mmCIF file of C-alpha atoms in Angstrom:
data_model
loop_
_atom_site.group_PDB
_atom_site.id
_atom_site.type_symbol
_atom_site.label_atom_id
_atom_site.label_comp_id
_atom_site.label_asym_id
_atom_site.label_seq_id
_atom_site.Cartn_x
_atom_site.Cartn_y
_atom_site.Cartn_z
ATOM 1 C CA MET A 1465 31.067 97.595 -34.214
ATOM 2 C CA TRP A 1466 29.481 99.910 -31.215
ATOM 3 C CA SER A 1467 31.913 102.857 -31.772
ATOM 4 C CA ARG A 1468 30.724 102.499 -34.961
ATOM 5 C CA LEU A 1469 27.522 102.821 -34.732
ATOM 6 C CA ARG A 1470 27.310 104.987 -31.965
ATOM 7 C CA ASP A 1471 29.497 107.967 -34.794
ATOM 8 C CA ARG A 1472 27.245 106.432 -37.554
ATOM 9 C CA ASP A 1473 23.640 107.680 -34.716
ATOM 10 C CA HIS A 1474 25.233 110.902 -34.117
ATOM 11 C CA GLY A 1475 26.561 111.604 -37.447
ATOM 12 C CA ARG A 1476 22.437 111.232 -37.701
ATOM 13 C CA THR A 1477 21.898 113.232 -34.932
ATOM 14 C CA ALA A 1478 24.460 116.042 -35.947
ATOM 15 C CA LEU A 1479 22.879 116.374 -40.251
ATOM 16 C CA ALA A 1480 19.098 116.219 -38.485
ATOM 17 C CA GLY A 1481 19.831 119.746 -36.325
ATOM 18 C CA ALA A 1482 21.845 121.321 -38.491
ATOM 19 C CA ALA A 1483 19.170 119.680 -41.451
ATOM 20 C CA SER A 1484 16.712 122.050 -39.374
ATOM 21 C CA ALA A 1485 19.269 124.665 -38.488
ATOM 22 C CA THR A 1486 19.614 126.218 -41.778
ATOM 23 C CA ALA A 1487 15.912 125.287 -43.120
ATOM 24 C CA ALA A 1488 14.377 127.675 -40.583
ATOM 25 C CA ALA A 1489 17.091 130.032 -41.461
ATOM 26 C CA ASN A 1490 16.718 130.071 -44.876
ATOM 27 C CA THR A 1491 13.128 131.069 -43.773
ATOM 28 C CA LEU A 1492 13.588 133.336 -41.769
ATOM 29 C CA VAL A 1493 16.763 134.743 -44.498
ATOM 30 C CA HIS A 1494 13.116 135.500 -47.024
ATOM 31 C CA THR A 1495 10.143 136.423 -44.443
ATOM 32 C CA ASP A 1496 12.238 138.737 -42.130
ATOM 33 C CA ASP A 1497 14.855 140.658 -43.420
ATOM 34 C CA ALA A 1498 14.732 143.870 -41.848
ATOM 35 C CA HIS A 1499 14.186 142.774 -38.168
ATOM 36 C CA ALA A 1500 17.136 139.549 -38.835
ATOM 37 C CA SER A 1501 19.552 143.157 -39.884
ATOM 38 C CA ASP A 1502 18.819 145.312 -37.349
ATOM 39 C CA GLU A 1503 19.200 142.426 -34.488
ATOM 40 C CA ARG A 1504 22.300 140.841 -36.354
ATOM 41 C CA ALA A 1505 23.672 144.820 -35.456
ATOM 42 C CA ASP A 1506 23.643 143.179 -31.792
ATOM 43 C CA PRO A 1507 26.434 140.677 -30.245
ATOM 44 C CA HIS A 1508 24.673 139.503 -27.867
ATOM 45 C CA ARG A 1509 21.181 138.682 -29.456
ATOM 46 C CA THR A 1510 18.888 135.977 -26.685
ATOM 47 C CA ALA A 1511 16.040 133.686 -27.275
ATOM 48 C CA ALA A 1512 13.879 131.794 -26.235
ATOM 49 C CA PHE A 1513 12.726 127.756 -27.353
ATOM 50 C CA PHE A 1514 10.534 125.709 -26.249
ATOM 51 C CA ASP A 1515 9.901 122.288 -26.596
ATOM 52 C CA VAL A 1516 5.445 121.592 -28.156
ATOM 53 C CA ASP A 1517 4.004 118.637 -27.307
ATOM 54 C CA ASN A 1518 3.481 119.191 -23.374
ATOM 55 C CA THR A 1519 5.590 122.165 -23.181
ATOM 56 C CA LEU A 1520 3.902 124.426 -25.232
ATOM 57 C CA MET A 1521 0.824 122.457 -26.493
ATOM 58 C CA ARG A 1522 -1.597 119.262 -24.051
ATOM 59 C CA GLY A 1523 -0.699 116.482 -26.020
ATOM 60 C CA ALA A 1524 1.415 115.513 -28.888
ATOM 61 C CA SER A 1525 0.512 117.867 -32.041
ATOM 62 C CA ILE A 1526 1.618 114.381 -34.147
ATOM 63 C CA TYR A 1527 -1.194 112.769 -32.122
ATOM 64 C CA HIS A 1528 -3.476 115.262 -33.630
ATOM 65 C CA PHE A 1529 -2.523 115.657 -37.145
ATOM 66 C CA ALA A 1530 -2.932 112.057 -37.404
ATOM 67 C CA ARG A 1531 -6.895 112.530 -35.986
ATOM 68 C CA GLY A 1532 -6.936 115.137 -38.613
ATOM 69 C CA LEU A 1533 -5.580 112.464 -41.557
ATOM 70 C CA ALA A 1534 -8.305 109.615 -39.781
ATOM 71 C CA ALA A 1535 -11.736 111.874 -40.128
ATOM 72 C CA ARG A 1536 -10.033 112.627 -44.010
ATOM 73 C CA ASP A 1537 -10.404 108.678 -44.056
ATOM 74 C CA LEU A 1538 -6.658 108.881 -44.275
ATOM 75 C CA PHE A 1539 -5.603 106.666 -41.148
ATOM 76 C CA THR A 1540 -7.742 105.255 -39.725
ATOM 77 C CA THR A 1541 -8.897 105.153 -35.096
ATOM 78 C CA ARG A 1542 -8.100 102.153 -34.577
ATOM 79 C CA ASP A 1543 -4.401 102.226 -36.037
ATOM 80 C CA LEU A 1544 -3.785 105.653 -34.321
ATOM 81 C CA LEU A 1545 -4.889 104.229 -31.183
ATOM 82 C CA ARG A 1546 -2.786 100.110 -31.557
ATOM 83 C CA PHE A 1547 0.230 102.235 -32.593
ATOM 84 C CA GLY A 1548 0.427 105.128 -30.440
ATOM 85 C CA TRP A 1549 -0.459 102.562 -27.143
ATOM 86 C CA GLY A 1550 2.335 100.250 -28.611
ATOM 87 C CA GLN A 1551 5.178 103.120 -28.241
ATOM 88 C CA MET A 1552 3.236 104.434 -24.499
ATOM 89 C CA VAL A 1553 4.126 101.115 -23.346
ATOM 90 C CA PHE A 1554 7.821 101.316 -24.417
ATOM 91 C CA ARG A 1555 7.875 104.779 -22.661
ATOM 92 C CA ILE A 1556 6.010 104.344 -19.350
ATOM 93 C CA SER A 1557 8.200 100.501 -19.002
ATOM 94 C CA GLY A 1558 11.479 102.730 -19.291
ATOM 95 C CA SER A 1559 12.330 100.274 -22.114
ATOM 96 C CA GLU A 1560 12.630 102.408 -24.949
ATOM 97 C CA GLN A 1561 16.065 101.650 -26.759
ATOM 98 C CA ARG A 1562 17.538 103.079 -29.796
ATOM 99 C CA ASN A 1563 16.264 100.434 -31.942
ATOM 100 C CA HIS A 1564 12.830 101.654 -31.180
ATOM 101 C CA ILE A 1565 13.619 105.145 -31.948
ATOM 102 C CA ASN A 1566 15.703 103.870 -35.605
ATOM 103 C CA ALA A 1567 12.821 102.796 -36.618
ATOM 104 C CA ALA A 1568 10.482 105.927 -35.700
ATOM 105 C CA ARG A 1569 13.391 107.654 -37.202
ATOM 106 C CA GLU A 1570 13.167 105.537 -40.404
ATOM 107 C CA ALA A 1571 9.208 105.788 -40.593
ATOM 108 C CA ALA A 1572 8.312 109.076 -40.143
ATOM 109 C CA LEU A 1573 6.816 110.846 -42.732
ATOM 110 C CA ALA A 1574 7.519 108.168 -45.172
ATOM 111 C CA PHE A 1575 3.516 107.741 -45.798
ATOM 112 C CA VAL A 1576 4.017 110.801 -48.034
ATOM 113 C CA ALA A 1577 6.350 109.476 -49.472
ATOM 114 C CA GLY A 1578 5.855 110.667 -53.694
ATOM 115 C CA HIS A 1579 3.420 113.540 -52.784
ATOM 116 C CA LYS A 1580 3.783 116.818 -53.123
ATOM 117 C CA VAL A 1581 5.340 119.656 -49.776
ATOM 118 C CA ASP A 1582 2.617 121.870 -50.412
ATOM 119 C CA ASP A 1583 -0.591 119.104 -50.021
ATOM 120 C CA LEU A 1584 0.848 118.043 -47.739
ATOM 121 C CA VAL A 1585 1.157 121.931 -45.980
ATOM 122 C CA THR A 1586 -2.550 122.543 -46.581
ATOM 123 C CA LEU A 1587 -3.691 119.367 -44.594
ATOM 124 C CA CYS A 1588 -1.274 121.168 -41.691
ATOM 125 C CA GLU A 1589 -3.120 124.437 -42.222
ATOM 126 C CA GLU A 1590 -6.720 122.831 -41.598
ATOM 127 C CA ILE A 1591 -5.998 120.583 -38.999
ATOM 128 C CA TYR A 1592 -4.230 122.971 -37.454
ATOM 129 C CA ASP A 1593 -6.954 125.116 -37.210
ATOM 130 C CA GLU A 1594 -9.216 122.398 -36.588
ATOM 131 C CA THR A 1595 -7.632 120.164 -33.551
ATOM 132 C CA MET A 1596 -4.780 121.770 -32.007
ATOM 133 C CA ALA A 1597 -5.295 125.709 -32.169
ATOM 134 C CA ASP A 1598 -7.852 125.501 -28.704
ATOM 135 C CA ARG A 1599 -4.508 123.390 -27.568
ATOM 136 C CA ILE A 1600 -2.219 125.793 -26.412
ATOM 137 C CA TRP A 1601 -1.209 126.730 -23.005
ATOM 138 C CA GLU A 1602 -2.301 129.150 -21.791
ATOM 139 C CA GLY A 1603 0.422 130.084 -19.311
ATOM 140 C CA ALA A 1604 2.403 128.727 -22.241
ATOM 141 C CA ARG A 1605 1.258 132.138 -23.644
ATOM 142 C CA ARG A 1606 2.236 134.553 -21.234
ATOM 143 C CA LEU A 1607 5.783 132.971 -21.328
ATOM 144 C CA VAL A 1608 5.374 133.045 -24.937
ATOM 145 C CA ARG A 1609 4.316 136.843 -24.988
ATOM 146 C CA ARG A 1610 6.877 137.768 -22.223
ATOM 147 C CA HIS A 1611 9.936 137.128 -24.233
ATOM 148 C CA LEU A 1612 8.346 139.021 -27.440
ATOM 149 C CA ASP A 1613 8.043 141.874 -25.671
ATOM 150 C CA ALA A 1614 11.604 141.800 -24.275
ATOM 151 C CA GLY A 1615 12.273 141.890 -27.779
ATOM 152 C CA GLN A 1616 13.707 138.310 -27.899
ATOM 153 C CA ARG A 1617 13.089 135.702 -30.280
ATOM 154 C CA VAL A 1618 11.312 132.621 -30.010
ATOM 155 C CA TRP A 1619 12.423 129.506 -31.293
ATOM 156 C CA LEU A 1620 9.844 125.876 -31.536
ATOM 157 C CA VAL A 1621 12.068 123.041 -31.581
ATOM 158 C CA THR A 1622 10.232 119.901 -31.665
ATOM 159 C CA ALA A 1623 10.399 116.209 -32.792
ATOM 160 C CA THR A 1624 7.091 116.400 -35.008
ATOM 161 C CA PRO A 1625 7.344 117.703 -39.247
ATOM 162 C CA VAL A 1626 8.967 121.020 -39.517
ATOM 163 C CA GLU A 1627 5.945 121.832 -41.999
ATOM 164 C CA LEU A 1628 3.729 121.466 -38.979
ATOM 165 C CA ALA A 1629 5.585 122.892 -36.904
ATOM 166 C CA ASP A 1630 6.523 126.254 -39.109
ATOM 167 C CA ILE A 1631 2.900 126.138 -39.025
ATOM 168 C CA ILE A 1632 2.299 126.545 -35.168
ATOM 169 C CA LYS A 1633 5.334 128.556 -35.556
ATOM 170 C CA ARG A 1634 2.715 131.427 -38.313
ATOM 171 C CA ARG A 1635 -0.287 130.715 -36.217
ATOM 172 C CA LEU A 1636 1.160 131.736 -33.243
ATOM 173 C CA GLY A 1637 3.081 134.770 -34.938
ATOM 174 C CA LEU A 1638 6.731 133.399 -33.532
ATOM 175 C CA THR A 1639 10.607 133.543 -34.837
ATOM 176 C CA GLY A 1640 10.944 130.616 -36.468
ATOM 177 C CA ALA A 1641 10.721 126.828 -36.139
ATOM 178 C CA LEU A 1642 13.389 123.603 -35.618
ATOM 179 C CA GLY A 1643 12.185 120.482 -36.678
ATOM 180 C CA THR A 1644 12.381 117.386 -38.177
ATOM 181 C CA VAL A 1645 13.213 117.497 -41.875
ATOM 182 C CA ALA A 1646 11.376 115.907 -44.326
ATOM 183 C CA GLU A 1647 13.695 115.155 -47.890
ATOM 184 C CA SER A 1648 11.884 116.485 -50.946
ATOM 185 C CA VAL A 1649 13.385 116.371 -54.667
ATOM 186 C CA ASP A 1650 11.402 118.941 -56.519
ATOM 187 C CA GLY A 1651 8.880 119.434 -54.044
ATOM 188 C CA VAL A 1652 8.203 115.829 -54.020
ATOM 189 C CA TYR A 1653 8.771 113.946 -50.829
ATOM 190 C CA THR A 1654 11.400 111.161 -51.108
ATOM 191 C CA GLY A 1655 10.427 109.036 -47.354
ATOM 192 C CA ARG A 1656 13.403 108.921 -46.200
ATOM 193 C CA LEU A 1657 14.734 111.585 -43.130
ATOM 194 C CA VAL A 1658 17.790 114.823 -43.523
ATOM 195 C CA GLY A 1659 19.413 112.476 -40.752
ATOM 196 C CA ASP A 1660 17.458 111.481 -37.715
ATOM 197 C CA LEU A 1661 14.804 113.095 -35.623
ATOM 198 C CA LEU A 1662 14.596 116.193 -34.220
ATOM 199 C CA HIS A 1663 15.036 114.518 -31.070
ATOM 200 C CA GLY A 1664 16.688 114.539 -27.596
ATOM 201 C CA PRO A 1665 19.865 115.278 -28.608
ATOM 202 C CA ALA A 1666 19.581 115.940 -32.233
ATOM 203 C CA LYS A 1667 17.554 119.762 -30.301
ATOM 204 C CA ALA A 1668 21.215 120.170 -29.126
ATOM 205 C CA GLU A 1669 22.367 119.919 -32.325
ATOM 206 C CA ALA A 1670 19.744 122.041 -33.709
ATOM 207 C CA VAL A 1671 20.155 124.898 -31.788
ATOM 208 C CA ARG A 1672 24.073 124.864 -31.212
ATOM 209 C CA ALA A 1673 23.787 125.558 -35.191
ATOM 210 C CA LEU A 1674 21.123 128.055 -34.965
ATOM 211 C CA ALA A 1675 23.320 129.814 -32.649
ATOM 212 C CA GLU A 1676 26.550 130.171 -34.692
ATOM 213 C CA LEU A 1677 23.929 130.956 -38.142
ATOM 214 C CA GLU A 1678 22.750 133.523 -36.292
ATOM 215 C CA ASN A 1679 25.378 134.910 -33.660
ATOM 216 C CA LEU A 1680 23.298 133.538 -30.849
ATOM 217 C CA ASP A 1681 24.408 133.726 -27.334
ATOM 218 C CA LEU A 1682 23.152 130.797 -25.572
ATOM 219 C CA THR A 1683 24.700 131.082 -21.887
ATOM 220 C CA ARG A 1684 21.753 134.646 -22.385
ATOM 221 C CA CYS A 1685 18.990 132.187 -24.270
ATOM 222 C CA THR A 1686 16.144 130.438 -22.438
ATOM 223 C CA ALA A 1687 14.669 126.710 -23.392
ATOM 224 C CA TYR A 1688 11.046 125.279 -22.380
ATOM 225 C CA SER A 1689 10.571 121.538 -22.259
ATOM 226 C CA ASP A 1690 7.955 118.996 -20.355
ATOM 227 C CA SER A 1691 10.578 116.355 -20.699
ATOM 228 C CA TYR A 1692 13.781 114.711 -18.943
ATOM 229 C CA ASN A 1693 15.504 113.581 -23.293
ATOM 230 C CA ASP A 1694 15.517 116.696 -23.454
ATOM 231 C CA LEU A 1695 18.057 117.400 -21.013
ATOM 232 C CA PRO A 1696 21.051 118.330 -23.867
ATOM 233 C CA LEU A 1697 18.388 121.326 -25.078
ATOM 234 C CA LEU A 1698 18.060 121.970 -21.586
ATOM 235 C CA SER A 1699 21.685 121.798 -20.383
ATOM 236 C CA LEU A 1700 22.969 123.962 -23.461
ATOM 237 C CA VAL A 1701 21.237 127.174 -22.225
ATOM 238 C CA GLY A 1702 21.669 129.584 -19.816
ATOM 239 C CA HIS A 1703 18.238 129.277 -18.023
ATOM 240 C CA PRO A 1704 16.101 125.839 -18.420
ATOM 241 C CA ASN A 1705 13.564 125.663 -17.308
ATOM 242 C CA ALA A 1706 10.879 123.093 -16.532
ATOM 243 C CA VAL A 1707 7.130 123.289 -17.842
ATOM 244 C CA ASN A 1708 4.429 120.019 -16.927
ATOM 245 C CA PRO A 1709 7.882 117.857 -16.471
ATOM 246 C CA ASP A 1710 8.028 114.309 -15.799
ATOM 247 C CA ASP A 1711 9.142 112.784 -13.644
ATOM 248 C CA ASP A 1712 12.843 112.370 -14.114
ATOM 249 C CA LEU A 1713 13.136 116.653 -14.986
ATOM 250 C CA GLN A 1714 11.285 117.979 -11.911
ATOM 251 C CA ARG A 1715 13.933 115.735 -10.203
ATOM 252 C CA HIS A 1716 16.831 117.012 -12.042
ATOM 253 C CA ALA A 1717 14.868 120.834 -12.396
ATOM 254 C CA HIS A 1718 14.561 120.865 -8.315
ATOM 255 C CA THR A 1719 18.054 119.777 -7.726
ATOM 256 C CA HIS A 1720 19.879 121.994 -9.592
ATOM 257 C CA GLY A 1721 17.071 124.995 -8.893
ATOM 258 C CA TRP A 1722 15.861 124.934 -12.532
ATOM 259 C CA PRO A 1723 12.527 126.925 -12.595
ATOM 260 C CA VAL A 1724 8.733 124.560 -13.284
ATOM 261 C CA HIS A 1725 6.405 126.453 -14.294
ATOM 262 C CA ASP A 1726 3.044 123.397 -13.756
ATOM 263 C CA PHE A 1727 0.007 124.040 -16.297
ATOM 264 C CA ARG A 1728 -1.747 121.486 -15.481
ATOM 265 C CA ARG A 1729 -4.650 121.462 -14.016
ATOM 266 C CA HIS A 1730 -5.243 117.875 -12.378
ATOM 267 C CA ARG A 1731 -2.134 116.166 -10.676
ATOM 268 C CA THR A 1732 -3.127 112.596 -10.134
ATOM 269 C CA ALA A 1733 -0.489 110.065 -10.087
ATOM 270 C CA LEU A 1734 -1.462 108.770 -14.235
ATOM 271 C CA THR A 1735 -0.965 112.352 -15.126
ATOM 272 C CA VAL A 1736 2.371 113.365 -14.277
ATOM 273 C CA GLY A 1737 3.588 110.325 -15.274
ATOM 274 C CA LEU A 1738 2.070 109.678 -18.794
ATOM 275 C CA PRO A 1739 2.604 113.081 -20.346
ATOM 276 C CA SER A 1740 6.408 113.422 -21.603
ATOM 277 C CA ALA A 1741 5.184 108.984 -22.439
ATOM 278 C CA MET A 1742 2.382 110.261 -24.705
ATOM 279 C CA ALA A 1743 4.341 113.076 -26.417
ATOM 280 C CA GLY A 1744 7.374 110.428 -27.431
ATOM 281 C CA ALA A 1745 5.541 107.624 -27.917
ATOM 282 C CA VAL A 1746 2.511 109.049 -31.041
ATOM 283 C CA ALA A 1747 5.865 111.040 -32.384
ATOM 284 C CA GLY A 1748 6.889 106.761 -33.386
ATOM 285 C CA GLY A 1749 3.968 105.401 -33.016
ATOM 286 C CA VAL A 1750 1.544 107.139 -34.826
ATOM 287 C CA LEU A 1751 3.875 107.245 -37.687
ATOM 288 C CA VAL A 1752 4.784 103.680 -37.755
ATOM 289 C CA GLY A 1753 1.411 103.453 -37.892
ATOM 290 C CA LEU A 1754 0.983 105.633 -40.384
ATOM 291 C CA LEU A 1755 3.448 104.515 -42.733
ATOM 292 C CA ARG A 1756 0.955 100.792 -42.327
ATOM 293 C CA ARG A 1757 -1.774 102.440 -43.762
ATOM 294 C CA ARG A 1758 -0.839 105.488 -45.720
ATOM 295 C CA ARG A 1759 -2.983 105.922 -48.670
ATOM 296 C CA PRO A 1760 -3.257 108.919 -52.029
ATOM 297 C CA LEU A 1761 -3.706 112.433 -49.842
#
């Protein structure tokens, strides 16, 4: 039985990665044809992959999105705190189990079931400008600019919904975004995910699938993350980097000689221990809350 469950979970992970990579590659074809064609002539193309929550942005993007929904009376602040805290406890205690991830997977984006994709995109654009634009780490901006100035592609790789990730990408002038893909039919959300949340191993699957589609040489690519959960992604590329790392990732990075970038000004024990916990917590907890409190958009 356990073998079948592992196979099923791996299948969902692979499906999530493939769906995210395909959606991102299709966007590239439509919006960046000339640039993509030029790069395909280079057999050793490289790219940089950035996690979003606590790596590129202070805090968790889905949490800030939920705050924006709360401001529009689509979600209450009380629910936001209750569900976010409940999931954070699991992360801090280290007792997060597969069923917690499964619960987050089943809840993610269910609150928009029956609503149009375009409506959510409009909300995402408004909320990004209101609550997220000033939360991008300046140090992370410099890292991004370094890769862009070198002529490299820069991709976001995040568990946040791909619609929100795509807006962050566009606002920052990046190449593409790999995010969690929600199923839609005729432009309307069904309330189901395609595969799994783009979390942990699914991020590595997405990058691997994208590399195949775009002929990237992963040994020449770079990745940045704050969380030990992203070790599969970081280990996939030739140049892994830890950014504002949690304790486990910091130890791993030091042991293996990986570069460590820390943009946090206050290094108390609490702020060192909580970033990845908060980032992952709200990805599940907030979305569970949204599911329970969803109202018409």
